[in-house]
Amino acid sequence: MAYLDNIRTFVRVYELGNMSAAARDMRISAAVASSRISQLEEHLNVRLFQRTTRLLNPTEQGNLFYRGAVKILEAVDEAEADISSVTQTPRGTLYVAAPLGLGRRLIAPAVPKFKEAYPLISIRLRLSDRKLDLAAEGLDASFFLGVPEDSNLRIRKIADCPRVLCASPEYIRKRGQPKNSDELKTDAHDCLNLRYPGAPEFQWPLRSGDGVKRVTVTGPFESDHGDVLTSWALEGHGIILKPVFEISEHLASGRLVPVLEQEPPVPIQMACLYVHRRHQDPKVRLFMDFMVDHIQASLPQE
């Protein structure tokens, strides 16, 4: 098991490119992670990484060993999954990611309930609005809103979530209701955009009498944190496009009110991505089944 731990540590260090980040991800100290890499290098009699004060780069031998190490870990995971299927006692750790709004409001509250039902499974939940690479970041599953770009992953659809354009009453008093979507392209209104490194040009898909049109909106503020946009909207700084489940409490209280209701936004797909493997890990399937049921029961109806 010690040798397998060393291999797992090497894979995480390789994938994250940083000893401290890998240690935090594995919930061990940086000293332990460094020791495991040193033990592995001593066993293999090669240097796996070139280390400087700032950089950690894999050597040619490190690149070669990584490809084999991933296959070893996948084989071990599949063997454990087979045992779990037979014994009906799924165990181990799941690495799961979700966007901030979805994760905080729908995923995180259900994690303790899942843990009660399956006490031998541990969950490591990562919340981020940026795009994540499942394979590179060692994730078992990732919830998302929108359309996935990676066709090599499996997808499990959960729901089509209604969305709403809205702003605070204070903003509407100052700037008025937008008369049509064309005003969103001009200085007549300020739109608050979710944008992160590598994000495509931002457009809002709105339904009109001629079908769906994609409106390139403008505004003074952008953030890669969805809840920051909500806070700005509540403070009267602009119009946001949001899934209803993220802001239902603010709509109910009147702190945010719908705008441009004659051209409503297209619902957004909520789904879960997971890596395709020859044998589906039972704990991944159990977690997705549990969360799909929980989310579908929790979503507000349009």
XYZ file of C-alpha atoms in Angstrom:
302
model
C 0.000 0.000 0.000
C 2.917 2.366 0.700
C 4.179 1.934 -2.866
C 0.667 2.546 -4.221
C 0.419 5.705 -2.093
C 3.712 6.851 -3.590
C 2.364 6.304 -7.091
C -0.877 8.176 -6.310
C 1.138 11.070 -4.909
C 3.381 11.155 -7.979
C 0.349 11.269 -10.283
C -1.225 14.184 -8.385
C 2.074 16.109 -8.292
C 2.514 15.507 -12.024
C -1.049 16.598 -12.832
C -1.091 19.695 -10.618
C 2.534 20.654 -11.278
C 3.062 21.649 -7.672
C 4.072 19.665 -4.593
C 2.129 21.800 -2.114
C -1.040 21.797 -4.266
C -0.883 18.009 -4.591
C -0.360 17.653 -0.848
C -3.375 19.837 -0.084
C -5.452 17.895 -2.593
C -4.491 14.586 -0.936
C -4.822 16.002 2.610
C -1.224 15.277 3.516
C 1.697 17.573 4.334
C 4.074 18.839 1.680
C 6.868 17.050 3.536
C 5.039 13.710 3.248
C 4.373 14.283 -0.449
C 8.039 15.139 -1.058
C 9.139 12.065 0.885
C 6.888 9.798 -1.171
C 8.310 11.171 -4.425
C 11.844 10.676 -3.110
C 11.052 7.071 -2.121
C 9.628 6.404 -5.571
C 12.675 7.909 -7.274
C 14.969 5.822 -5.099
C 13.003 2.661 -5.890
C 13.068 3.356 -9.650
C 16.638 4.709 -9.530
C 15.654 7.693 -11.719
C 14.788 11.334 -11.179
C 11.088 11.914 -11.925
C 11.100 15.716 -11.540
C 13.571 18.505 -12.075
C 13.249 20.728 -9.016
C 14.174 24.392 -8.689
C 13.106 26.928 -6.083
C 10.070 27.866 -8.191
C 9.480 25.156 -10.769
C 8.723 21.450 -10.742
C 9.038 19.904 -14.189
C 8.776 16.192 -15.042
C 11.831 14.582 -16.574
C 11.654 12.331 -19.631
C 11.522 9.370 -17.240
C 8.794 11.142 -15.276
C 6.657 11.563 -18.390
C 7.147 7.908 -19.251
C 6.338 6.696 -15.748
C 3.204 8.876 -15.547
C 1.605 7.094 -18.494
C 2.174 3.725 -16.857
C 1.194 4.975 -13.390
C -2.204 6.169 -14.613
C -2.879 2.710 -16.062
C -1.852 1.098 -12.760
C -4.211 3.291 -10.733
C -7.073 2.748 -13.174
C -6.559 -1.005 -12.916
C -6.580 -0.832 -9.110
C -9.690 1.363 -9.118
C -11.476 -1.059 -11.464
C -10.512 -4.021 -9.290
C -11.820 -2.258 -6.188
C -14.993 -1.334 -8.065
C -15.527 -4.984 -8.983
C -15.107 -6.004 -5.339
C -17.500 -3.279 -4.217
C -20.092 -4.496 -6.717
C -19.885 -8.019 -5.306
C -19.786 -7.097 -1.624
C -22.273 -4.207 -1.872
C -19.972 -2.102 0.328
C -18.722 0.749 -1.880
C -15.835 2.585 -0.303
C -13.141 5.080 -1.155
C -12.869 8.752 -2.021
C -14.772 10.656 -4.706
C -13.392 13.867 -6.174
C -16.292 15.998 -7.373
C -16.547 19.519 -8.813
C -19.429 21.913 -9.429
C -20.017 25.588 -10.289
C -20.278 27.824 -7.228
C -23.998 28.545 -7.360
C -25.010 24.978 -8.147
C -22.525 23.534 -5.685
C -23.418 25.750 -2.734
C -27.180 25.577 -3.166
C -27.842 22.032 -4.381
C -24.770 19.778 -4.100
C -23.144 20.746 -0.795
C -26.333 20.465 1.347
C -26.822 16.873 0.135
C -23.248 15.655 0.712
C -23.732 14.951 4.460
C -26.929 13.038 3.650
C -25.049 10.936 1.102
C -22.313 10.300 3.668
C -24.918 9.068 6.148
C -26.239 6.614 3.571
C -22.763 5.459 2.485
C -20.385 5.985 5.429
C -17.413 4.298 3.735
C -17.366 6.852 0.880
C -15.611 10.187 1.400
C -16.369 13.234 -0.751
C -13.898 15.922 -1.800
C -16.008 18.735 -3.268
C -14.368 21.483 -5.319
C -16.419 24.554 -6.248
C -15.358 26.803 -9.106
C -17.014 28.706 -11.939
C -14.012 28.188 -14.208
C -13.782 25.381 -16.725
C -12.232 22.221 -15.244
C -10.354 19.371 -16.905
C -11.568 16.158 -15.254
C -8.633 14.000 -16.282
C -5.923 16.562 -15.556
C -7.364 17.464 -12.153
C -8.165 13.936 -11.042
C -11.926 14.396 -10.816
C -14.405 11.526 -10.814
C -17.392 13.690 -11.733
C -18.154 17.315 -12.471
C -21.566 18.984 -12.434
C -22.035 21.817 -14.912
C -24.487 24.205 -16.519
C -24.437 24.569 -20.291
C -23.060 22.468 -23.133
C -19.897 20.401 -22.596
C -17.042 20.774 -25.068
C -15.239 17.487 -24.356
C -16.939 14.675 -26.278
C -14.626 12.056 -24.709
C -16.527 12.255 -21.440
C -19.795 10.635 -20.504
C -22.682 12.932 -19.678
C -25.729 12.405 -17.526
C -28.415 15.011 -17.975
C -30.229 16.144 -14.841
C -32.644 18.892 -15.897
C -33.279 21.919 -18.085
C -33.164 24.828 -15.651
C -35.282 27.924 -16.280
C -33.374 31.208 -16.281
C -34.361 34.802 -15.795
C -33.034 38.252 -16.661
C -33.356 40.417 -13.586
C -32.180 43.522 -11.799
C -32.828 45.334 -8.542
C -35.749 47.781 -8.188
C -33.148 50.512 -7.562
C -31.482 49.834 -10.909
C -34.827 49.926 -12.730
C -35.735 53.235 -11.066
C -32.466 54.736 -12.291
C -32.213 53.166 -15.747
C -35.730 52.012 -16.569
C -36.917 48.684 -17.951
C -35.134 47.621 -21.166
C -37.641 47.912 -24.012
C -35.999 45.191 -26.120
C -32.880 43.065 -26.259
C -31.142 45.510 -28.606
C -30.771 47.888 -25.653
C -28.572 45.310 -23.926
C -25.950 45.836 -26.645
C -25.648 49.562 -25.943
C -24.878 51.930 -23.096
C -28.588 52.125 -22.332
C -28.121 49.271 -19.854
C -25.341 47.588 -17.908
C -25.098 43.780 -18.065
C -23.099 41.800 -15.522
C -21.139 38.983 -17.136
C -19.638 35.754 -15.881
C -16.247 35.508 -17.560
C -13.139 33.466 -16.825
C -9.819 32.824 -18.622
C -10.503 31.019 -21.867
C -14.235 31.809 -21.850
C -15.783 32.383 -25.287
C -17.350 35.683 -26.309
C -20.291 36.097 -23.986
C -23.770 36.036 -25.480
C -27.198 35.717 -23.896
C -29.581 33.361 -25.767
C -33.059 34.928 -25.685
C -36.361 33.730 -27.110
C -38.242 36.040 -29.444
C -41.014 35.798 -31.997
C -38.423 34.837 -34.622
C -36.890 32.065 -32.504
C -33.749 32.111 -30.404
C -31.288 34.943 -30.898
C -27.901 35.360 -29.248
C -27.321 38.834 -27.920
C -23.771 40.051 -27.302
C -24.221 42.182 -24.198
C -22.076 44.952 -22.728
C -21.403 46.205 -19.246
C -18.768 47.705 -16.939
C -18.358 44.730 -14.591
C -17.278 41.129 -15.100
C -16.300 38.363 -12.691
C -15.461 34.665 -12.706
C -17.553 34.248 -9.522
C -21.298 33.883 -10.074
C -22.271 34.997 -6.566
C -20.287 38.220 -7.008
C -22.506 39.043 -9.999
C -25.597 38.431 -7.878
C -24.252 40.769 -5.173
C -23.607 43.491 -7.758
C -27.119 43.104 -9.131
C -28.606 43.336 -5.628
C -26.638 46.565 -5.114
C -28.173 48.056 -8.270
C -25.183 47.843 -10.602
C -26.757 46.016 -13.537
C -28.775 43.218 -15.118
C -27.872 39.554 -14.632
C -28.827 36.343 -16.397
C -29.251 33.600 -13.793
C -30.791 30.164 -13.305
C -33.912 30.643 -11.199
C -32.714 28.210 -8.519
C -29.704 30.448 -7.765
C -31.737 33.580 -7.008
C -35.218 32.272 -6.126
C -35.041 33.782 -2.632
C -34.240 37.241 -4.032
C -37.044 36.995 -6.586
C -39.482 35.953 -3.849
C -38.442 38.861 -1.616
C -38.561 41.393 -4.460
C -34.887 42.353 -4.076
C -34.520 41.275 -7.713
C -37.267 41.607 -10.317
C -37.535 40.154 -13.842
C -36.815 42.364 -16.839
C -37.408 41.950 -20.572
C -40.027 39.255 -19.908
C -41.203 39.445 -23.530
C -37.809 37.980 -24.570
C -37.042 35.385 -21.880
C -33.727 33.513 -21.785
C -33.455 29.938 -23.005
C -33.297 27.359 -20.175
C -29.833 25.987 -19.454
C -28.947 22.310 -19.238
C -27.727 20.943 -15.924
C -25.777 17.713 -16.175
C -22.940 15.693 -14.735
C -19.780 14.724 -16.609
C -17.754 11.673 -15.696
C -14.795 9.851 -17.166
C -15.629 6.819 -19.264
C -14.151 3.625 -17.918
C -14.590 0.011 -18.903
C -16.163 -0.673 -15.496
C -18.313 2.060 -13.995
C -17.184 2.665 -10.415
C -20.175 1.822 -8.165
C -19.533 4.763 -5.853
C -19.616 7.204 -8.789
C -22.903 5.724 -9.971
C -24.353 5.810 -6.437
C -23.313 9.423 -5.957
C -24.792 10.541 -9.270
C -28.057 8.645 -8.636
C -28.334 10.226 -5.198
C -27.594 13.755 -6.405
C -29.851 13.557 -9.458
C -32.805 12.581 -7.257
C -31.975 15.311 -4.741
C -31.491 18.049 -7.351
C -34.620 17.212 -9.339
C -36.679 17.342 -6.133
C -35.082 20.673 -5.115
C -35.312 22.638 -8.361
C -38.075 25.257 -8.572
C -40.541 24.730 -11.379
C -40.755 27.262 -14.203
